[in-house]
Amino acid sequence: MSWYLGFAASAAALALFIIIAIILRFSKYKRGRVILTPFHAVFAGVFISVFICLLPIYSSIFEGVADSVIKTIAFALHNTFQIFTFDADRAIILESIKCEDEAFSELYSVYLAIEYAVAPVLTFSFLISFFKDTTSYIRYILHYFHKHIYIFSELNEKSLALGRNIKKKHRHAVIVYTDVFENNDEVSYELGERAKELNAICFKKDILAIRFKVHSKTSKITFYAIGQEETENINQSLQLIKQYRDRENVRLFVFSSRLDSEILLTNTDKGKIEVRRINEARSLINQMLYTFGCEEILGSAKLLPDGDKKISAVVVGLGGHGTEMLKALSWYCQMDGYHLQIDAFDKDVNAESKFIALAPELMSEKYNGVVIPGEAEYKINIHSGIDVATAEFADKIKNLADATYVFVSLGSDEMNIRTAVELRTLFERMKIKPVIHSIVYNADENASLKGIKNYSGQDYNIRFVGDINTSYSESVIMNSELEQNGLACHLRWDGSTKEEFLNYEYNYNSSIASAIHLKARIECHIPGADKLKDELTEEEEEIIARIEHCRWNAYMRAEGYVYSGSNDESTRNDLGKMHHDLVDYDSLKPDEKAKDIRLSKN
């Protein structure tokens, strides 16, 4: 091989693999168990480059010798390995570079000398990486008999917050992070240091590339597909189900709000694994309603002259959290003696149209703002194309003189804080004091904002919610108490099973909503709400059944269901989201009315 061709091919190979490494650095490509990283690309590029660079040298050494081609390739390959293992005789090789052009010979020597210097560094880095993962494997095996193992698909702010919360509540839990890359940037370094504080086991490999089956079968393993990319979470989850479906005591939490993830996970044979998809926005809203909804939303209702109460809610921002809150308020506030009005604002000019597409019958003129005995009662106004930074927004707020509750979720902490504070200013001028909840994601900011006052010592009375430590905690994500109450509600239906509750989101979400509302009814002192079913009087049964049906109607419509057109059960079509019981309470058949009484005290 000519010197010029060898140099050009060597440089081209190195450049190609460096480009591949750069692409991988920003795309983070993975596929199944084969993990291709930027480091691997650079390592391969330098190896191939050195090998090609040595070919002309050994070609000249063995020129005219029998089997020169075989010997050239064999010695070039052997010496390449020596270079990477600190064992090569660099002087002899560099002295063998004798091109016709003296300047080119010097360039060739310098180029190869640089590769001589880089190769051992790459080997050393590889050994460190290898032994680090080996150490992690050893640590994992040493925890063979531990009862609870929590394995995260990625080390990021969310997984770290959840891992910290789990470790706080379960001191002996084993926390494992995979796909941990120690980059030089400050964020990666801090995440790594905080993971070490948890005494977490960290693997550089992808979650699919590690055999977690090497563990006691009596231990409970919980996987969290909690990466930044939802597509990756879904793909990893499907592979994890295939790998572990035959193992007992395995749970899998998939973080995704996409509809396709629900369809894929529902239709996958999950075997013995408990699988649950986490819609982070819905989980937070559910926990808010369950924890302090009665006190701060229903409890803030304005007393009317006739003795009834009116909830006038304002939802600012119809992103993930805002939309979930709007939907939830429509059914949560269905309570005897309460009236509901919701005004929602979003700068998207198509906000109302998009929400109507999401929940058509909820927004239908037949029900929205219409009082029908035995039906859900509410009035929802969506103000599209309204920017909170404009005078138009302030003017709209001034018209809501009876506002009792406000929820702010605009997509950024800075906007949420500023808008919440400005709303409090506007309400002070209007001489009203509605409860204000505002999302603030940053945990440190959220903690610092508790009990904030102005320079005069006046309290803003704003509850900042949704910080990462709360949003990604065991109580919100795994809903231990709420989930158990939801399961209890589900099991009251004849023939219902725990598997149906866990495996089908329709059952899970519906039962969770029932449990949330049941708790609110008890706290609102609805007659009979705190009694067991067998202890209810006929009057109390009627009250509870009517409230439950109104709540259920609003819930189903918020989920996108519409009336099937007939009260015949055969017209129900869940694929088309059509239900035969979406009618007023008095139009129900007697046996359907009786079902609503089941949602009494546990």
XYZ file of C-alpha atoms in Angstrom:
602
model
C 0.000 0.000 0.000
C 1.384 3.446 -0.903
C 2.211 5.894 1.881
C -0.139 8.534 0.530
C -3.083 6.132 0.158
C -2.498 4.734 3.654
C -2.363 8.176 5.236
C -5.498 9.349 3.390
C -7.457 6.179 4.291
C -6.338 6.367 7.919
C -7.306 10.021 8.286
C -10.628 9.442 6.505
C -11.520 6.531 8.814
C -10.688 8.591 11.896
C -12.711 11.559 10.649
C -15.696 9.328 9.812
C -15.839 7.789 13.282
C -15.408 11.170 14.962
C -18.422 12.429 12.975
C -20.360 9.327 14.049
C -19.370 10.020 17.668
C -20.615 13.606 17.389
C -23.941 12.422 15.943
C -24.292 9.845 18.715
C -23.459 12.448 21.330
C -26.525 14.456 20.391
C -28.902 11.683 19.274
C -28.021 9.158 21.993
C -28.953 6.244 19.703
C -29.694 2.871 21.265
C -31.207 -0.296 20.018
C -32.083 -3.238 22.232
C -29.056 -4.716 23.968
C -26.526 -3.213 21.544
C -25.393 0.099 22.950
C -23.448 2.398 20.637
C -21.858 5.308 22.423
C -19.628 8.197 21.311
C -16.729 6.613 23.223
C -17.105 3.337 21.334
C -17.111 5.227 18.035
C -13.914 7.143 18.880
C -12.242 3.964 20.149
C -13.107 2.090 16.947
C -12.032 5.049 14.803
C -8.586 5.305 16.395
C -8.094 1.517 16.242
C -8.941 1.314 12.531
C -6.958 4.448 11.808
C -3.806 3.076 13.515
C -4.181 -0.270 11.738
C -4.432 1.378 8.319
C -1.552 3.700 9.171
C 0.704 0.703 9.967
C -0.049 -1.143 6.724
C 2.334 0.906 4.540
C 5.084 0.499 7.175
C 4.909 -3.289 7.286
C 4.296 -3.425 3.551
C 7.716 -1.802 3.029
C 9.337 -4.035 5.681
C 8.083 -7.266 4.054
C 8.483 -6.105 0.459
C 9.736 -9.028 -1.669
C 9.187 -11.559 1.133
C 6.995 -14.625 0.616
C 3.404 -14.200 1.870
C 4.087 -10.475 2.331
C 0.387 -9.516 2.280
C -0.524 -11.942 5.070
C 2.477 -10.937 7.144
C 1.800 -7.218 6.582
C -1.808 -7.510 7.785
C -0.912 -9.830 10.697
C 1.941 -7.689 12.027
C -0.030 -4.453 11.533
C -2.922 -5.915 13.497
C -0.605 -7.301 16.198
C 1.182 -3.968 16.601
C -2.139 -2.118 16.733
C -3.134 -4.202 19.731
C 0.267 -3.537 21.279
C -0.237 0.198 20.891
C -3.493 -0.002 22.816
C -1.938 -2.203 25.515
C 1.114 0.002 26.202
C 3.412 -2.683 24.715
C 4.442 -1.318 21.308
C 8.008 -0.380 20.338
C 7.250 3.078 19.065
C 10.829 4.003 18.105
C 11.305 1.141 15.619
C 7.954 1.814 13.978
C 8.480 5.558 13.661
C 11.983 5.035 12.249
C 10.493 2.757 9.571
C 8.512 5.627 8.034
C 10.549 6.433 4.927
C 8.516 8.216 2.276
C 10.053 9.772 -0.807
C 8.891 13.193 0.362
C 10.779 14.065 3.568
C 8.131 16.607 4.665
C 5.391 14.014 4.203
C 7.425 11.496 6.221
C 7.560 13.989 9.063
C 3.780 14.590 8.847
C 3.197 10.810 8.805
C 5.420 10.366 11.883
C 3.694 13.146 13.832
C 0.240 11.789 12.924
C 1.139 8.268 14.070
C 2.869 9.572 17.209
C -0.329 11.377 18.201
C -2.303 8.163 17.767
C 0.331 6.350 19.852
C -0.358 8.839 22.643
C -4.170 8.742 22.345
C -4.609 4.941 22.113
C -3.398 4.067 25.667
C -5.574 6.847 27.099
C -8.614 5.292 25.404
C -7.652 1.879 26.763
C -7.271 3.282 30.257
C -10.683 4.993 30.002
C -12.232 1.759 28.779
C -10.751 -0.183 31.709
C -12.064 2.358 34.197
C -15.516 2.138 32.595
C -15.357 -1.657 32.530
C -14.342 -1.983 36.157
C -16.949 0.586 37.183
C -19.774 -1.469 35.668
C -18.151 -4.617 37.071
C -18.159 -3.037 40.509
C -21.825 -2.123 40.019
C -22.620 -5.729 39.078
C -20.844 -6.974 42.200
C -22.764 -4.497 44.386
C -26.030 -5.581 42.782
C -25.305 -9.287 43.344
C -24.380 -8.583 46.969
C -27.942 -7.278 47.427
C -29.320 -10.609 46.205
C -31.696 -11.091 49.144
C -32.880 -7.508 49.563
C -36.665 -7.308 49.501
C -37.140 -4.162 47.428
C -35.133 -3.145 44.362
C -36.012 0.056 42.485
C -34.462 0.319 39.016
C -34.576 3.520 36.926
C -33.986 3.662 33.174
C -32.123 6.970 33.396
C -30.476 9.300 35.893
C -32.196 12.678 35.668
C -33.885 15.181 37.962
C -37.166 13.241 37.988
C -35.702 9.820 38.718
C -33.370 11.281 41.330
C -36.265 12.999 43.147
C -38.321 9.779 43.134
C -35.329 7.692 44.230
C -34.618 10.097 47.090
C -38.248 9.949 48.245
C -38.295 6.139 48.119
C -35.030 5.939 50.055
C -36.411 8.332 52.668
C -39.468 6.153 53.276
C -37.728 2.792 52.829
C -34.250 3.120 54.320
C -33.081 -0.326 53.217
C -34.358 -0.047 49.643
C -31.794 -0.626 46.895
C -31.791 2.163 44.295
C -30.347 1.403 40.852
C -29.785 3.913 38.032
C -28.922 2.828 34.501
C -27.761 4.809 31.471
C -25.567 6.961 33.733
C -23.046 8.975 31.754
C -20.433 10.979 33.611
C -20.079 13.935 31.293
C -17.957 16.920 32.169
C -20.917 19.279 32.308
C -22.053 20.555 35.695
C -25.535 19.004 35.538
C -24.265 15.454 34.947
C -21.664 15.844 37.699
C -24.243 17.066 40.228
C -26.674 14.283 39.340
C -23.922 11.720 39.798
C -22.900 13.163 43.156
C -26.480 13.205 44.412
C -26.940 9.596 43.284
C -23.850 8.658 45.322
C -25.421 10.300 48.377
C -28.266 7.786 48.045
C -25.674 5.002 47.877
C -27.286 4.132 44.548
C -25.844 1.503 42.218
C -25.071 3.192 38.887
C -24.626 1.405 35.539
C -23.420 3.063 32.368
C -25.276 0.430 30.358
C -28.854 0.713 29.155
C -31.549 -0.850 31.349
C -32.157 -3.524 28.699
C -28.503 -4.582 28.635
C -28.318 -5.662 32.292
C -29.517 -8.987 33.655
C -31.559 -7.980 36.679
C -32.935 -11.510 36.905
C -29.827 -12.338 38.932
C -31.783 -11.697 42.100
C -33.853 -13.572 44.638
C -37.239 -14.492 43.163
C -38.946 -13.539 46.409
C -37.696 -9.950 46.134
C -39.872 -7.277 44.571
C -38.274 -5.490 41.609
C -39.785 -2.207 40.462
C -38.758 -0.749 37.103
C -39.259 2.888 36.124
C -39.119 3.829 32.438
C -38.537 7.485 33.267
C -36.278 8.885 30.544
C -36.648 12.315 28.961
C -37.914 10.836 25.676
C -41.347 9.202 25.798
C -40.667 7.069 22.712
C -37.665 5.524 24.438
C -39.719 4.932 27.602
C -42.358 3.067 25.625
C -39.862 0.949 23.661
C -37.902 0.055 26.789
C -41.103 -0.886 28.598
C -42.215 -3.272 25.866
C -38.791 -4.954 25.941
C -38.777 -5.158 29.746
C -42.191 -6.837 29.662
C -40.837 -9.464 27.238
C -37.788 -10.104 29.425
C -39.522 -10.307 32.803
C -43.122 -11.359 32.104
C -42.535 -14.789 33.640
C -41.043 -13.469 36.880
C -43.087 -12.976 40.034
C -42.957 -9.726 42.035
C -42.170 -7.341 39.186
C -43.760 -3.921 38.722
C -43.217 -1.513 35.850
C -44.078 2.193 35.832
C -44.044 3.809 32.397
C -43.844 7.598 32.271
C -45.821 8.698 29.231
C -48.898 10.824 28.591
C -49.211 9.730 24.957
C -52.304 7.834 23.853
C -50.284 5.325 21.835
C -48.487 4.219 25.001
C -51.831 3.366 26.634
C -52.897 1.333 23.588
C -49.562 -0.498 23.288
C -49.322 -1.355 26.976
C -52.953 -2.441 27.239
C -52.631 -4.846 24.312
C -49.284 -6.360 25.323
C -49.189 -9.716 27.093
C -47.789 -8.574 30.419
C -47.610 -12.033 31.980
C -47.045 -11.722 35.734
C -45.850 -8.109 35.652
C -47.906 -5.274 37.124
C -47.693 -2.448 34.611
C -48.911 1.092 35.134
C -48.601 4.084 32.853
C -47.961 7.361 34.645
C -49.579 10.512 33.304
C -47.606 12.905 35.481
C -50.051 15.801 35.163
C -53.071 13.675 36.055
C -51.243 12.062 38.982
C -50.445 15.463 40.484
C -53.981 16.822 40.031
C -55.463 13.660 41.554
C -53.189 13.955 44.572
C -54.035 17.653 45.000
C -57.771 16.955 44.981
C -57.405 13.978 47.289
C -55.164 15.800 49.777
C -56.640 19.295 50.081
C -59.367 19.608 47.451
C -62.256 19.739 49.903
C -60.602 22.279 52.183
C -59.262 24.642 49.538
C -61.550 24.214 46.523
C -64.936 23.169 47.877
C -64.184 24.962 51.150
C -63.606 28.280 49.372
C -67.079 28.261 47.754
C -69.139 31.427 48.178
C -72.319 31.178 50.232
C -75.406 32.189 48.234
C -78.572 33.835 49.662
C -80.564 30.594 49.315
C -77.999 28.665 51.357
C -76.335 26.948 48.409
C -72.678 27.511 47.559
C -70.972 28.586 44.340
C -67.501 27.560 43.212
C -66.135 30.030 40.689
C -62.866 28.518 39.445
C -60.289 30.144 37.181
C -57.809 27.969 35.266
C -54.928 29.917 33.727
C -53.101 27.900 31.063
C -54.484 24.835 29.299
C -51.325 22.783 28.926
C -51.055 19.330 30.493
C -51.762 20.359 34.096
C -54.342 23.012 33.230
C -56.357 20.687 31.005
C -56.325 17.943 33.628
C -57.460 20.407 36.286
C -60.290 21.725 34.101
C -61.513 18.188 33.429
C -61.191 17.183 37.084
C -63.022 20.238 38.445
C -66.013 19.431 36.239
C -66.655 16.174 38.124
C -64.994 16.865 41.472
C -67.311 19.796 42.244
C -70.507 17.817 41.624
C -71.822 17.986 45.177
C -75.266 18.548 46.680
C -75.858 22.260 47.264
C -72.886 23.376 45.121
C -72.900 25.222 41.808
C -69.847 25.363 39.533
C -68.500 27.892 37.061
C -65.092 27.528 35.421
C -63.329 30.204 33.380
C -60.236 28.926 31.589
C -57.657 31.090 29.796
C -55.028 30.208 27.216
C -53.113 32.239 24.635
C -53.763 29.586 21.972
C -56.479 30.974 19.687
C -57.739 27.404 19.198
C -57.825 26.515 22.908
C -61.619 26.216 23.098
C -61.859 24.242 19.870
C -59.175 21.817 21.033
C -60.903 21.235 24.363
C -64.260 20.696 22.649
C -62.597 18.049 20.471
C -61.258 16.429 23.637
C -64.579 16.455 25.525
C -67.391 17.265 23.054
C -70.418 16.434 25.194
C -68.980 18.156 28.277
C -68.946 21.386 26.275
C -72.225 20.736 24.458
C -74.883 23.482 24.663
C -77.248 20.759 25.846
C -75.336 20.416 29.143
C -72.822 23.239 29.550
C -74.525 25.955 31.575
C -77.867 24.136 31.584
C -79.575 23.051 34.820
C -81.207 19.615 34.464
C -82.471 17.748 37.556
C -80.351 14.660 38.139
C -77.617 15.882 35.778
C -74.131 17.285 36.280
C -74.347 21.046 36.693
C -71.549 23.340 35.556
C -70.753 26.282 33.334
C -67.415 26.214 31.491
C -66.152 29.294 29.634
C -62.903 28.978 27.683
C -61.242 32.274 26.739
C -58.992 31.531 23.770
C -56.184 33.742 22.480
C -55.753 35.592 25.779
C -52.175 36.356 26.825
C -51.753 36.777 30.587
C -49.329 39.648 29.989
C -51.995 41.793 28.328
C -54.535 44.303 29.598
C -57.221 42.153 27.960
C -56.511 39.378 30.475
C -56.718 41.804 33.391
C -60.052 43.128 32.082
C -61.431 39.584 31.812
C -60.364 38.837 35.390
C -62.084 42.022 36.620
C -65.371 40.568 35.376
C -64.962 37.529 37.642
C -65.952 39.306 40.838
C -67.006 36.069 42.558
C -63.847 34.019 41.840
C -63.191 31.527 44.649
C -60.406 29.321 43.282
C -57.524 29.878 40.828
C -55.098 27.389 39.272
C -52.082 28.727 37.359
C -50.042 26.531 35.010
C -48.338 28.340 32.129
C -45.357 26.094 31.417
C -42.594 27.962 33.241
C -41.951 28.684 36.903
C -41.188 32.339 36.240
C -44.476 32.890 34.386
C -46.457 30.976 36.995
C -45.023 32.937 39.922
C -45.441 36.295 38.210
C -49.000 35.559 37.076
C -50.073 34.238 40.487
C -48.708 37.343 42.225
C -50.309 39.686 39.675
C -53.638 37.889 40.072
C -53.472 38.358 43.809
C -52.937 42.086 43.195
C -55.956 42.235 40.886
C -58.143 40.346 43.368
C -57.083 42.653 46.207
C -58.305 45.593 44.151
C -61.571 43.700 43.637
C -61.730 43.080 47.422
C -61.953 39.291 47.065
C -59.561 36.591 48.296
C -59.847 33.437 46.183
C -57.565 30.477 46.904
C -54.652 30.484 44.433
C -52.637 27.408 43.485
C -49.662 27.843 41.172
C -47.316 25.248 39.691
C -43.641 25.815 40.540
C -41.439 22.939 39.370
C -38.137 23.948 40.977
C -38.034 22.454 44.481
C -35.757 25.121 45.980
C -37.861 27.981 44.604
C -41.047 26.266 45.709
C -39.751 25.880 49.267
C -38.565 29.502 49.381
C -41.960 30.769 48.212
C -43.905 29.264 51.115
C -45.583 32.006 53.120
C -44.250 34.832 50.914
C -45.179 38.374 51.927
C -44.731 41.814 50.407
C -42.640 44.602 51.927
C -45.598 45.624 54.118
C -45.809 42.158 55.631
C -49.012 41.231 53.761
C -49.291 37.538 52.976
C -49.904 36.681 49.303
C -51.762 33.521 50.380
C -50.608 31.519 47.347
C -50.000 27.774 47.583
C -47.212 26.794 45.197
C -47.634 23.175 44.122
C -46.085 20.714 41.713
C -42.433 20.969 42.744
C -40.307 18.097 41.480
C -39.891 16.577 44.952
C -43.677 16.397 45.388
C -44.584 15.542 41.801
C -42.081 12.691 41.753
C -42.749 11.143 45.115
C -44.082 7.764 46.137
C -47.422 9.229 47.264
C -48.055 10.913 43.912
C -46.570 8.384 41.492
C -47.532 5.176 43.275
C -50.517 6.654 45.113
C -50.272 4.129 47.933
C -53.312 5.302 49.943
C -55.317 6.700 47.032
C -54.602 3.634 44.926
C -55.786 1.302 47.675
C -59.012 3.281 48.055
C -59.449 3.268 44.282
C -59.005 -0.504 44.233
C -61.611 -0.829 47.007
C -64.073 1.176 44.876
C -63.334 -1.018 41.861
C -63.830 -4.288 43.719
C -67.377 -3.296 44.705
C -68.508 -4.109 41.183
C -69.583 -7.736 40.827
C -66.884 -9.913 39.298
C -64.224 -7.185 39.372
C -60.615 -8.150 40.035
C -57.403 -6.429 41.044
C -55.882 -7.419 37.689
C -58.608 -5.536 35.808
C -57.984 -2.484 37.978
C -54.231 -2.483 37.328
C -54.206 -3.581 33.687
C -56.897 -1.337 32.204
C -56.569 2.403 32.546
C -60.300 2.930 32.046
C -60.927 0.953 35.255
C -57.977 2.449 37.121
C -58.703 6.124 36.365
C -62.442 5.773 36.908
C -61.989 4.099 40.287
C -59.366 6.620 41.405
C -61.808 9.439 40.589
C -64.506 7.631 42.587
C -62.205 7.350 45.606
C -61.288 11.037 45.423
C -64.932 12.116 45.292
C -65.966 9.697 48.027
C -63.435 11.296 50.388
C -64.719 14.778 49.430
C -68.344 13.768 50.125
C -67.411 12.591 53.593
C -65.465 15.785 54.321
C -68.360 17.881 53.003
C -70.711 16.064 55.403
C -73.087 14.839 52.706
C -75.848 12.908 54.529
C -74.915 9.232 54.698
C -71.487 9.688 53.097
C -69.717 8.477 56.241
C -71.931 5.386 56.579
C -71.554 1.872 55.238
C -73.985 0.895 52.473
C -76.082 -1.316 54.765
C -76.454 1.542 57.266
C -77.984 4.055 54.809
C -81.579 5.203 55.042
C -83.639 5.333 51.828
C -83.295 9.110 51.769
C -79.530 8.914 52.164
C -79.331 6.264 49.440
C -81.191 8.607 47.089
C -78.895 11.546 47.896
C -75.711 9.516 47.423
C -76.938 7.815 44.245
C -77.898 11.170 42.638
C -74.579 12.803 43.545
C -72.620 9.809 42.289
C -74.481 9.723 38.978
C -73.970 13.459 38.416
C -70.262 13.025 39.177
C -70.021 10.008 36.890
C -71.747 11.837 34.033
C -69.323 14.759 34.274
C -66.339 12.398 34.588
C -67.311 10.342 31.546
C -67.912 13.438 29.445
C -64.573 14.874 30.567
C -62.991 11.627 29.310
C -64.574 12.214 25.899
C -67.625 9.930 26.172
C -70.986 10.824 24.595
C -74.498 9.422 24.952
C -75.058 6.342 22.778
C -78.533 7.521 21.762
C -80.445 4.826 23.663
C -80.642 3.457 27.204
C -80.292 -0.042 25.781
C -77.007 -1.533 27.031
C -76.332 -3.034 23.606
C -75.669 0.481 22.273
C -72.646 0.950 24.518
C -69.460 1.215 22.444
C -66.255 1.919 24.353
C -64.221 2.089 21.155
C -66.490 4.899 20.018
C -66.662 6.288 23.575
C -70.452 5.980 23.615
C -72.374 5.011 26.754
C -76.055 4.223 27.246
C -76.207 5.563 30.834
C -75.107 9.147 30.060
C -78.579 10.465 30.915
C -80.115 12.249 33.891
C -80.609 10.216 37.054
C -84.394 9.920 36.712
C -83.994 8.373 33.238
C -81.859 5.522 34.550
C -83.203 2.023 34.915
C -83.729 0.936 38.563
C -80.843 -1.537 38.502
C -78.505 1.184 37.202
C -79.605 3.544 39.996
C -78.788 0.846 42.525
C -75.213 0.662 41.222
C -74.579 4.281 42.191
C -75.325 3.519 45.849
C -72.315 1.162 45.937
C -70.005 4.165 46.065
C -70.564 4.701 49.778
C -68.039 4.569 52.599
C -65.396 1.803 52.371
